[in-house]
XYZ file of C-alpha atoms in Angstrom:
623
model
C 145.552 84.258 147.460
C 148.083 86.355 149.140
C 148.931 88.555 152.025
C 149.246 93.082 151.442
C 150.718 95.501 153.667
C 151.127 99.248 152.860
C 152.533 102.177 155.068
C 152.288 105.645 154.603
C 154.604 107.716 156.837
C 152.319 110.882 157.314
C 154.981 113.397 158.053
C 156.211 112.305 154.721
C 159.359 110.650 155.811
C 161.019 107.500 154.236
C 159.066 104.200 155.250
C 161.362 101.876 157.928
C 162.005 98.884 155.299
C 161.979 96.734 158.993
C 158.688 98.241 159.542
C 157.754 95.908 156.086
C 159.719 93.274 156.241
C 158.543 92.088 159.984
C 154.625 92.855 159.144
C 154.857 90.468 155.755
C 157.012 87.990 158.079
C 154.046 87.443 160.207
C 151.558 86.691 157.292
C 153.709 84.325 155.689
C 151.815 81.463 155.922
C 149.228 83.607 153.381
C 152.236 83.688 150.663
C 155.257 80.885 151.041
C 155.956 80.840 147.368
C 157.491 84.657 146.854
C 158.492 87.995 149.158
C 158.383 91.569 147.535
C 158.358 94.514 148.232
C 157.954 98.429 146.955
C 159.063 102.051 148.358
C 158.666 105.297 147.017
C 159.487 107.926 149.686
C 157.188 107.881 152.493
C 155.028 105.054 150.742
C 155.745 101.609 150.903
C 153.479 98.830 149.753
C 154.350 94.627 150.437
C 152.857 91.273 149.442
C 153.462 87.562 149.954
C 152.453 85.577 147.391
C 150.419 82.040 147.066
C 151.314 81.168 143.452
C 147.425 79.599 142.024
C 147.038 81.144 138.478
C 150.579 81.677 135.993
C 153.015 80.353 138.686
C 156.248 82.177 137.057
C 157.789 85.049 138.623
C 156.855 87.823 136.627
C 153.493 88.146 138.011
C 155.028 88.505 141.725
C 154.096 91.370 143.802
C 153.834 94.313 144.044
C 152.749 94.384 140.605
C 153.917 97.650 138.470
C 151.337 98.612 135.671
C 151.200 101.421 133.371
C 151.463 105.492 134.149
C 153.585 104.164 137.111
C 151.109 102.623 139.131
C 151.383 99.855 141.665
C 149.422 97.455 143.384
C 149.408 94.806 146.322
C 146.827 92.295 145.809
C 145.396 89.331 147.643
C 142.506 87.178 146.097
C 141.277 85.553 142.658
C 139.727 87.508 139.573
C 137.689 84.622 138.013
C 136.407 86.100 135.141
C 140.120 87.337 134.036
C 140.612 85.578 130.739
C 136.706 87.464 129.648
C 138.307 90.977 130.907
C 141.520 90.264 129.518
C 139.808 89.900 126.013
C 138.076 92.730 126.224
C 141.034 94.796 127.359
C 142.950 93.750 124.394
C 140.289 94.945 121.736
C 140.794 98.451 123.497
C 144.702 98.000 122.656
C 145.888 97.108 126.056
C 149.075 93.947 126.231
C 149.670 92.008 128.435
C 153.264 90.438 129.582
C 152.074 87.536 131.841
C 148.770 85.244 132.348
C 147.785 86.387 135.679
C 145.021 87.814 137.031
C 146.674 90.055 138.805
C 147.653 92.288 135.838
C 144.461 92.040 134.510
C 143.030 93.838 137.667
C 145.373 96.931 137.020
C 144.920 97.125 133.746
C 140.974 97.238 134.172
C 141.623 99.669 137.060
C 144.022 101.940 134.284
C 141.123 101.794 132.075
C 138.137 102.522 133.804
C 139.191 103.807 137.103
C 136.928 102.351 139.896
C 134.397 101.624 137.928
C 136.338 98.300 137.094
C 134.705 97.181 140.340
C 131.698 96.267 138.914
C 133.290 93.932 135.791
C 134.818 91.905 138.524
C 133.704 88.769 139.408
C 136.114 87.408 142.329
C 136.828 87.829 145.914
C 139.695 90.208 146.610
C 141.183 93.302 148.578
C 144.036 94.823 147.180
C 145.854 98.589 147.538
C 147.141 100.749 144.283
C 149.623 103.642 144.686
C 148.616 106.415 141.897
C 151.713 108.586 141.988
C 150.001 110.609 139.017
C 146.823 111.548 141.328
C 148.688 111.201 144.370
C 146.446 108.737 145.983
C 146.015 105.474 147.618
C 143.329 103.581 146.221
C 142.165 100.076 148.373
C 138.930 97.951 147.766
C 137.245 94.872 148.950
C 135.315 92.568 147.473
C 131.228 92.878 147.296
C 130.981 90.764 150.317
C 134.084 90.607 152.071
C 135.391 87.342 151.240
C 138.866 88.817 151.792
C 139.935 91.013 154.564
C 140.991 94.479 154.669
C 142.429 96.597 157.849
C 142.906 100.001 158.536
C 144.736 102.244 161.246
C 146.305 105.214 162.274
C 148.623 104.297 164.477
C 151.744 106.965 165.338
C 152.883 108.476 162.930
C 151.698 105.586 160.364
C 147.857 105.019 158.384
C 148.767 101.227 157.350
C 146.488 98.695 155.733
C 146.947 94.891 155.977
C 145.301 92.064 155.171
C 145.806 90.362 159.320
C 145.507 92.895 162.398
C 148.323 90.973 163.811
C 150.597 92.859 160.966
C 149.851 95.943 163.400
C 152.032 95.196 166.129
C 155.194 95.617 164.450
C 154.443 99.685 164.256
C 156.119 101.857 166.674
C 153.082 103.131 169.076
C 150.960 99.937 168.678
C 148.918 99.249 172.026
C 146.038 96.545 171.850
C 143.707 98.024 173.681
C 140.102 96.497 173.745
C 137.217 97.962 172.504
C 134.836 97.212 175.131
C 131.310 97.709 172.881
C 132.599 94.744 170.436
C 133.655 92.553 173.404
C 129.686 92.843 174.702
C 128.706 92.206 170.901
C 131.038 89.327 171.054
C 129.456 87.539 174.590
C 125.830 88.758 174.046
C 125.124 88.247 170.782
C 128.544 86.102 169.249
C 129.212 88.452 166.759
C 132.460 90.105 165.420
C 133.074 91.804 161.935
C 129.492 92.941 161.608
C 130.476 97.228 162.127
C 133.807 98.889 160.702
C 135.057 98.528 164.665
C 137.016 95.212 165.350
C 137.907 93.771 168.847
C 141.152 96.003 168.753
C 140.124 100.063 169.732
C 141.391 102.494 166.630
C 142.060 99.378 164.376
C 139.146 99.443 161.500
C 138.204 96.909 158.584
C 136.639 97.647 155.020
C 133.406 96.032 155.211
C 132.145 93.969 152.013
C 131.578 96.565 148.869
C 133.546 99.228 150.502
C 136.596 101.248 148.717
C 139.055 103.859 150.613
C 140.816 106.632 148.765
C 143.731 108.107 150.830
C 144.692 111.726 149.275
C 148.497 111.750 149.709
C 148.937 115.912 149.537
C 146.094 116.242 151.827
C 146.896 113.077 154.432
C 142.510 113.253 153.720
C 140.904 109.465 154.185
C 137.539 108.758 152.473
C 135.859 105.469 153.297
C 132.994 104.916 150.615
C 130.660 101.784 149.648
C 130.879 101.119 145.784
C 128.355 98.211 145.830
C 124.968 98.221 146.931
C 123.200 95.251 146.392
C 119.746 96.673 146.699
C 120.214 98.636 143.477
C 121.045 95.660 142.162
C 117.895 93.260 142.586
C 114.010 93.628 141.553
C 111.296 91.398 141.878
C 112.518 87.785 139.356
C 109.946 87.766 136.403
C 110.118 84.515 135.819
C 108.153 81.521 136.126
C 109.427 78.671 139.052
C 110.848 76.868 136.421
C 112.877 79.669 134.913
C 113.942 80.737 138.097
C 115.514 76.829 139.155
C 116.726 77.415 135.348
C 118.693 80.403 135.903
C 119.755 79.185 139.485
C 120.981 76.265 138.495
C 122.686 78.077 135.620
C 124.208 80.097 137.625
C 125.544 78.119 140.605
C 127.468 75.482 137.894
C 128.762 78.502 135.954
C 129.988 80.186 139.020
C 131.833 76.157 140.532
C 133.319 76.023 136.763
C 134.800 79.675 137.084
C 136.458 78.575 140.634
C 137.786 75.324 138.990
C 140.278 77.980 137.559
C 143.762 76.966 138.480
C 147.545 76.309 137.685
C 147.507 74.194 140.937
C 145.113 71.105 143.005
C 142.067 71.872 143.809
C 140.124 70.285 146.625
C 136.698 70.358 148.069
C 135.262 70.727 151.910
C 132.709 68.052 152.207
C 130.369 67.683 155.351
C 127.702 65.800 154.155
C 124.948 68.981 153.463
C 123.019 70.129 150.800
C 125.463 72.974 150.320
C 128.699 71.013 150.141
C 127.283 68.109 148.504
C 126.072 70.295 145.522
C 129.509 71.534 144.853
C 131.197 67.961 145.452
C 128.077 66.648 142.648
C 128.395 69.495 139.632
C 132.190 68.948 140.140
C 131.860 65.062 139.435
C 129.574 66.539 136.446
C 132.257 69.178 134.850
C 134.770 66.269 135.221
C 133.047 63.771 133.246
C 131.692 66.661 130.809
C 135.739 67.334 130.534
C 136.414 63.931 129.034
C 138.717 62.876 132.365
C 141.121 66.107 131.154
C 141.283 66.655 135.140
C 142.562 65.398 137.919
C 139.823 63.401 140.390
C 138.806 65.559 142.832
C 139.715 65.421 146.405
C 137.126 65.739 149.301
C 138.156 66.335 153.063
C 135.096 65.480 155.740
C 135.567 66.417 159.556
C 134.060 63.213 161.279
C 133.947 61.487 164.543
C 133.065 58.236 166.776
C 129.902 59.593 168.317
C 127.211 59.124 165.915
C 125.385 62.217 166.832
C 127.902 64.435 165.748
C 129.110 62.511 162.863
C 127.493 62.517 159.311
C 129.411 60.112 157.522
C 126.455 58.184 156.212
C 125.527 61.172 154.260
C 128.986 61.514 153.336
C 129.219 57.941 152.334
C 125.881 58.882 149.691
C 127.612 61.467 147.967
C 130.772 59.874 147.148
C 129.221 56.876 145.811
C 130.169 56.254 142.085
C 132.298 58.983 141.373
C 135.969 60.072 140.768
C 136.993 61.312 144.085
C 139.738 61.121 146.452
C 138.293 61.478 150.106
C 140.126 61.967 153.487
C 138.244 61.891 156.556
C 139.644 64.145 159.649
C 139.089 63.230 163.414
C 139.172 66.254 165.533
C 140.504 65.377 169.327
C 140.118 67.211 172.151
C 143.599 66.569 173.423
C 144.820 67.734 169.959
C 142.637 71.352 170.436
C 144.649 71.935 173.608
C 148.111 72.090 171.287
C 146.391 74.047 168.617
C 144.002 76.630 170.313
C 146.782 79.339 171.064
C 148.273 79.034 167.289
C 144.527 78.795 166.153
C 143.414 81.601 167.876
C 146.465 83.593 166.966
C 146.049 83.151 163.409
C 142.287 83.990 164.062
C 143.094 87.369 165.092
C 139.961 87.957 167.314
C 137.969 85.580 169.881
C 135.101 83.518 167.946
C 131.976 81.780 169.069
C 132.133 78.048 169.006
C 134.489 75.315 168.472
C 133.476 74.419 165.159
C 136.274 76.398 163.627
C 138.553 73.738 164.980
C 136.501 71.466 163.129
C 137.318 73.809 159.867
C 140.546 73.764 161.212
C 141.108 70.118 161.335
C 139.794 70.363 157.246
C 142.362 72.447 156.186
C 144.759 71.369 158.501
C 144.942 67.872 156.238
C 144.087 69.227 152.679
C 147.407 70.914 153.466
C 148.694 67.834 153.980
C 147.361 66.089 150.758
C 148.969 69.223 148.690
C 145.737 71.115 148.472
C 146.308 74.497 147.613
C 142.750 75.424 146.631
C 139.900 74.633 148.309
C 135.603 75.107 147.190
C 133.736 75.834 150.497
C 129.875 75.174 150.684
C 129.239 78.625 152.558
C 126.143 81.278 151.515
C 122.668 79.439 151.297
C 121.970 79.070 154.620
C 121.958 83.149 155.088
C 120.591 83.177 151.100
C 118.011 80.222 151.382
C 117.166 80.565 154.631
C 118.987 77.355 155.904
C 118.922 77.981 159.488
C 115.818 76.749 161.814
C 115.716 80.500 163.400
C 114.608 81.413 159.939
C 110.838 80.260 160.374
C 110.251 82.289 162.917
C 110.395 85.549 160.831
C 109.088 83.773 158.023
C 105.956 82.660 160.297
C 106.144 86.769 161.489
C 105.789 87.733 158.049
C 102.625 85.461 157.464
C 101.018 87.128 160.566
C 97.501 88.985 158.772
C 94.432 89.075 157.981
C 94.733 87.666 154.289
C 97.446 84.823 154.811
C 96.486 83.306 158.238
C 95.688 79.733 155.592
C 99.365 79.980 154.960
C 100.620 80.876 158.471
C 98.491 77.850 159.952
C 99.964 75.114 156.932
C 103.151 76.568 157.613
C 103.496 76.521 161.231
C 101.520 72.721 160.961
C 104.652 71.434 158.546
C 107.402 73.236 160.140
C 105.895 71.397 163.399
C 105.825 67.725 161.628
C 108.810 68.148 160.015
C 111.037 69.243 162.403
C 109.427 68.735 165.685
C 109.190 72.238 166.613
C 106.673 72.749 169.205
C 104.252 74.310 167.017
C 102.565 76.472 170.096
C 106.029 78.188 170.662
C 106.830 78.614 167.726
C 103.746 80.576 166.927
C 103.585 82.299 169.634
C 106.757 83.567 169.525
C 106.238 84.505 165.544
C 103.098 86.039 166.659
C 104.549 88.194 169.680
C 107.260 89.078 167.143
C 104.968 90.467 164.563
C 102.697 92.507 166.708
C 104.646 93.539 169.928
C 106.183 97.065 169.759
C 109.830 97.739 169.044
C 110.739 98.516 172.657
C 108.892 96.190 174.195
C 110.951 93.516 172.025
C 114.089 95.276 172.941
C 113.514 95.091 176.695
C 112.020 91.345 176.487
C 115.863 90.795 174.524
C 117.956 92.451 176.887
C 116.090 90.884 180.177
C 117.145 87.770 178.774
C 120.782 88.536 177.878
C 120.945 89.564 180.959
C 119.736 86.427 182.884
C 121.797 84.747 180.132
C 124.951 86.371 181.346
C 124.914 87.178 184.978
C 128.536 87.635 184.963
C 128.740 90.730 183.018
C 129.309 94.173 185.040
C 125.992 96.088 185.108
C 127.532 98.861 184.596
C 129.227 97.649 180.930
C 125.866 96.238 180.382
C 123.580 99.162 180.755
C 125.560 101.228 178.575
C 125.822 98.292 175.779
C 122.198 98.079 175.913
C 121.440 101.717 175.693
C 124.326 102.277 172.898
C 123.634 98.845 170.862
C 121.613 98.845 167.615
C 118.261 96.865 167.712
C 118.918 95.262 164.208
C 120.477 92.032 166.186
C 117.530 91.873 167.911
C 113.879 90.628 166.126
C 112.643 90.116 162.236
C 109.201 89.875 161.473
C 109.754 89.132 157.682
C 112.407 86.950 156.485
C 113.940 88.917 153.351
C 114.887 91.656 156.365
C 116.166 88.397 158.831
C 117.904 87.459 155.715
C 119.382 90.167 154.579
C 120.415 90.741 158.315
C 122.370 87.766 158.165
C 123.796 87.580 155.066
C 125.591 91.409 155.229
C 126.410 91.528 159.318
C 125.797 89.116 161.700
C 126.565 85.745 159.720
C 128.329 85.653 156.469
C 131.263 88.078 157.235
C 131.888 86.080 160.657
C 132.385 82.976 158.953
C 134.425 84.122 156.152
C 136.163 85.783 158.499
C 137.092 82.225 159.668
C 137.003 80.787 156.640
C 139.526 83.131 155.221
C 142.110 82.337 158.216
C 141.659 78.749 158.965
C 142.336 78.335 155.007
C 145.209 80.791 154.565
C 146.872 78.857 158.203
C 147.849 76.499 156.084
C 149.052 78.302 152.742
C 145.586 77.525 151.315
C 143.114 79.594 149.108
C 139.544 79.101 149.865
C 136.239 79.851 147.406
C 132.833 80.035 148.120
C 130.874 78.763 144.402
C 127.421 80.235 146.675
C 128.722 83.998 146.824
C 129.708 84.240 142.895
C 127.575 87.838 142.802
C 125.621 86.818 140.314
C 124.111 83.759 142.447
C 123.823 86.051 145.449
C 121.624 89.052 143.681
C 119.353 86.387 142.064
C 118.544 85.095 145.276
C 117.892 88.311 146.679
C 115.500 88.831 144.114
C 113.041 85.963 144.908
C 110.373 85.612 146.862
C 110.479 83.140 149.760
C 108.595 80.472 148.577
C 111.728 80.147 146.537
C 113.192 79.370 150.301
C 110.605 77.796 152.604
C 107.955 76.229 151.647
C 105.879 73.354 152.993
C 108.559 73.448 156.284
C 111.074 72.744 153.662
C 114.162 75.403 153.771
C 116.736 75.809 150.832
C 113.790 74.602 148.617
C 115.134 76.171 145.143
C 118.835 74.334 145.961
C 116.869 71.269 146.640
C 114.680 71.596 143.634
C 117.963 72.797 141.088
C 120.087 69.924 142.702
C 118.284 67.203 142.280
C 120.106 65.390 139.065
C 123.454 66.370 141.372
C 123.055 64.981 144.489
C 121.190 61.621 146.169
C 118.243 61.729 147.283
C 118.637 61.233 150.907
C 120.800 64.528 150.683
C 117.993 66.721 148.469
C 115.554 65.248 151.343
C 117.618 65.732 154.381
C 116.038 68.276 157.104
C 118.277 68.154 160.127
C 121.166 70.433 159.812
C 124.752 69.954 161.708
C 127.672 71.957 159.944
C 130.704 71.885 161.693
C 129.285 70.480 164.905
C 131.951 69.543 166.888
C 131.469 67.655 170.442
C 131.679 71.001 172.773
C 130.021 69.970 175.184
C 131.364 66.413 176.110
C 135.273 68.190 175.850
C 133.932 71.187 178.263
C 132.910 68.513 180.784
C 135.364 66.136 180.281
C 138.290 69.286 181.066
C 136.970 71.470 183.503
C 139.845 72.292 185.412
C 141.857 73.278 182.212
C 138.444 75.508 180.956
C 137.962 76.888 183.978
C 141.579 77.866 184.498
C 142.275 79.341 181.451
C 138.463 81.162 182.170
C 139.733 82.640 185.620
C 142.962 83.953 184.794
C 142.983 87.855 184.632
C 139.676 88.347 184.617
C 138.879 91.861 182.322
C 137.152 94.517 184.255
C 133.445 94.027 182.649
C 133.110 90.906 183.910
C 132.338 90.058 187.699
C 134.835 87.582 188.393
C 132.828 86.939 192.087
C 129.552 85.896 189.800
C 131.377 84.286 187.296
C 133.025 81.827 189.780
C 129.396 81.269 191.458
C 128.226 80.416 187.384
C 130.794 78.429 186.458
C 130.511 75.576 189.555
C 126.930 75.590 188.080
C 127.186 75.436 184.502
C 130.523 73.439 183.686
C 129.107 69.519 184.566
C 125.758 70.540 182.908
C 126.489 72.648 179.489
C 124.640 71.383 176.583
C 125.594 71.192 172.866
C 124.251 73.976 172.273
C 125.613 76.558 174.938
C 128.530 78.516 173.415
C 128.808 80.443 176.318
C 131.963 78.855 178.001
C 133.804 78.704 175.062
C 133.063 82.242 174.054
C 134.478 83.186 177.344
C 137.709 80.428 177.233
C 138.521 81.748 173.872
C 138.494 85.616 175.087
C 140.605 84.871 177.400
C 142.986 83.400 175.499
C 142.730 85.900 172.648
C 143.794 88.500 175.680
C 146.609 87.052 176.691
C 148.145 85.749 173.307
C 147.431 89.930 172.098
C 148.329 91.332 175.676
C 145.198 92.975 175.103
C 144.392 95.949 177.176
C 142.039 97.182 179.455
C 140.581 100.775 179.232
């Protein structure tokens, strides 16, 4: 896990080495262990390194391979010792153990069809001086970042956006369409755009070619998961088989490391599943390891702590375990540098939670770190899920299932049963733009504050595929590719790399993600029972009480109790320089309303406490 810059000077003059060395400066909590650096002419290409797999120096970047090319590189090629193998029967040697030259060798050898032998996270940038080209990729679901820009006289790519503010030119100016994404619907990275006008990201299974004669940019997807998948074959039991299969080949394959390895715990299926086949590779490697280390966010209250469940999975086995106590008067130190390293505003305040994780497995000399992230958005994990999956039981010939559904759902997890299938109804039957304006009118009412005229053009310029499912592969897949996934590894990616520490997410191994893609939802709800092939597969892995458990938390932190408890300093921070698409008049009147009464579940004043931070820490703009 690393940090990449590369600069292209487009009137083909020599590359500033200053322009280099103060972009990998402010990334170098992504790569403490080693500095380098590259120029050829106009072209210059940088990297910090995190040292995880063959620690010596020869496999520092940037990383010269054969036929002169060169590559920056920041992520993990798990499968490297099966491609290295195969390389060397087609002749190729190798002069280190890393990874990292057995990603430019495959790249040498089959061009960019080495994409598809990979089975990693990673986003990296080669210099072809043969072709004249700049080839960059990222990984099938954007586990690592990737930026663009044109900025001046400059088309740079970096792994941060902050690494853009060192270039002669730069202006952060905001792109008012993503900020109204951002309030209305709490979404960032799900479109090219970012927060920051003219400043663009490769989204997941994307690939950029940048001909250096022609100064011509191509932006292309190489992976398309939907070519991928059909219909599984199997029986039930061959499909737990192959999931289960699958899900301890892909933790054993992240278990690859030349440093300590640690594991986020929070007491859910997800987590616990990893924390359980661990204990299980352990004892199958005859005690050859270290114990594993767990770190648990916790606190006092009981309804935001799950330390009971936490206290089930640990039982009887080899771990070391750290709990973390998140404090409000400790998120008033750390919000600025937390928000900084962020790069753009986010939705809630359990990032500090995440935060607060890695934050002490830094301290414990973590350098690697297994993250429970994917089934919800895979297995349909979340509570919103039933109501597409109730939508896509609306007819004629499965109203039996609908009505057992809908009955379960309702004793399960005390969902009224009369919303909810009324709702899943409405949402199956209603037309498209009826739907739409039912949305906006409550977005709207939602979010008085917002200037009607920014609002009527968001609604009239804003794609409806954030607004309603009625089938729950489409809700899913929804989630999985824009609205969810890439926001939280966006997080994931810079709460971990804050603290000079590589996360990995077992549940987005490719070959885990395409099988689940393939099944039908029974696989994922059944009987009101989400997740149900994890639960099912997991069962000699984790207790019982967490293969039974129904109520979901994450990293719940207590918002609303801090929000009340510091109004002044919210609604100071909230006040200051108000941006032009927000009524500052009506946003006054709502905030004397809403700050004594906001409810665990109301984002909204932190959505707008962290934008307005995020402005002022970027000296953001307004157009």
């Amino acid at each position: 896990m690393c940090g990449i810059f590369s600069i292209l000077n487009i009137k083909n003059n020599p590359v500033e080495s200053d322009i280099v060395e103060k972009s990998l400066q402010l990334i170098a909590h992504r790569g403490p262990d080693a500095e380098g650096v590259f120029f050829d002419r106009n072209i210059g290409l940088g990297h910090r390194r995190l040292s995880i797999i063959d620690l010596d120096k020869a496999s520092n970047q940037p990383f010269k391979g054969l036929d002169g090319l060169v590559m920056t590189y920041n992520g993990e090629i798990y499968n490297y010792l099966e491609l290295r193998e195969e390389l060397e029967l087609l002749g190729y040697t190798f002069k280190t153990k890393s990874d990292t030259e057995v990603l430019l060798a495959s790249y040498h050898c089959w061009g960019k069809d080495c994409l598809n032998k990979f089975n990693g996270m990673w986003a990296f940038v080669i210099y072809d001086p043969k072709k004249k080209e700049l080839f960059a990729s990222r990984d099938r679901y954007g586990i690592k970042p990737l930026y663009f820009a044109t900025i001046g006289d400059y088309f740079v790519i970096t792994s941060e956006i902050k690494q853009f503010t060192v270039l002669p030119g730069w202006t952060a100016s905001l792109n008012d369409l993503r900020a109204l994404d951002y309030f209305y619907y709490g979404v960032i990275d799900h479109t090219s755009e970012t927060m920051f006008k003219s400043v663009y990201q490769l989204r997941g299974g994307e690939a950029l070619t940048y001909q250096l004669d022609q100064h011509k940019k191509t932006v292309f997807q190489w992976y398309h998961i939907k070519d991928k998948i059909s219909p599984f074959e199997g029986d039930d039991k061959d499909a737990i088989y192959e999931f289960k299969r699958l899900l301890i080949d892909s933790v054993a394959l992240r278990l690859r490391s030349d440093v300590s390895i640690g594991s986020s715990l929070s007491g859910g299926i997800d987590s616990s599943s990893i924390v359980g086949i661990i204990d299980r590779l352990l004892l199958k490697d005859g005690g050859k390891r270290h114990s594993q280390s767990i770190i648990s966010a916790c606190y006092e209250e009981s309804k935001y702590d799950e330390r009971r469940f936490i206290d089930a999975v640990v039982d009887n086995k080899m771990i070391n375990r750290y709990d973390v106590f998140p404090q409000i008067d400790d998120l008033f130190s750390d919000v600025d540098s937390m928000i900084y390293q962020q790069d753009e505003p986010f939705k809630s305040l359990s990032t500090y939670a995440s935060w607060n994780v890695y934050k002490k497995a830094a301290e414990k000399k973590l350098t690697v770190m297994l993250d429970g992230q994917g089934p919800d958005e895979q297995l349909a994990g979340y509570l919103t899920s039933f109501y597409p999956f109730l939508s896509g039981l609306c007819s004629i010939f499965t109203m039996k299932s609908f009505f057992s559904e809908l009955f379960s759902i309702n004793k399960i997890h005390n969902i009224s049963a009369l919303n909810l299938g009324f709702i899943s109804l409405a949402t199956k039957i209603l037309p498209v733009f009826m739907k739409s304006v039912i949305k906006n009118r409550s977005l709207k009412l939602g979010y008085p504050w917002i200037n009607p005229k920014y609002s009527k053009k968001f609604f009239r310029e804003n794609s409806l595929s954030l607004v309603f499912y009625n089938n729950l592969e489409d809700f899913l897949f929804n989630m999985f590719f824009a609205t969810s996934i890439p926001n939280i590894l966006h997080i994931l990616d810079r709460n971990s790399m804050s603290y000079s520490i590589e996360s990995r997410v077992p549940f987005l191994d490719y070959r885990l993600v395409e099988l689940c893609f393939s099944l039908n939802q029974e696989f994922k709800i059944q009987n009101g029972m989400t997740k149900q092939i994890l639960r099912q597969s997991m069962s000699d892995f984790i207790p019982e009480i967490i293969q039974n458990r129904v109520d979901k938390m994450g990293f719940i932190t207590p918002e609303d109790k801090w929000i009340r408890t510091h109004q002044k300093e919210f609604r100071d921070i909230i006040l200051t320089n108000v941006p032009p698409f927000i009524d500052k008049m009506k946003l006054e009147k709502w905030l004397s309303l809403h700050l004594d009464s906001v409810s665990i579940h109301d984002n909204r004043l932190w959505k707008l406490l962290c934008f307005q931070r995020w402005a002022q820490i970027f000296n953001v703009k307004y157009s």
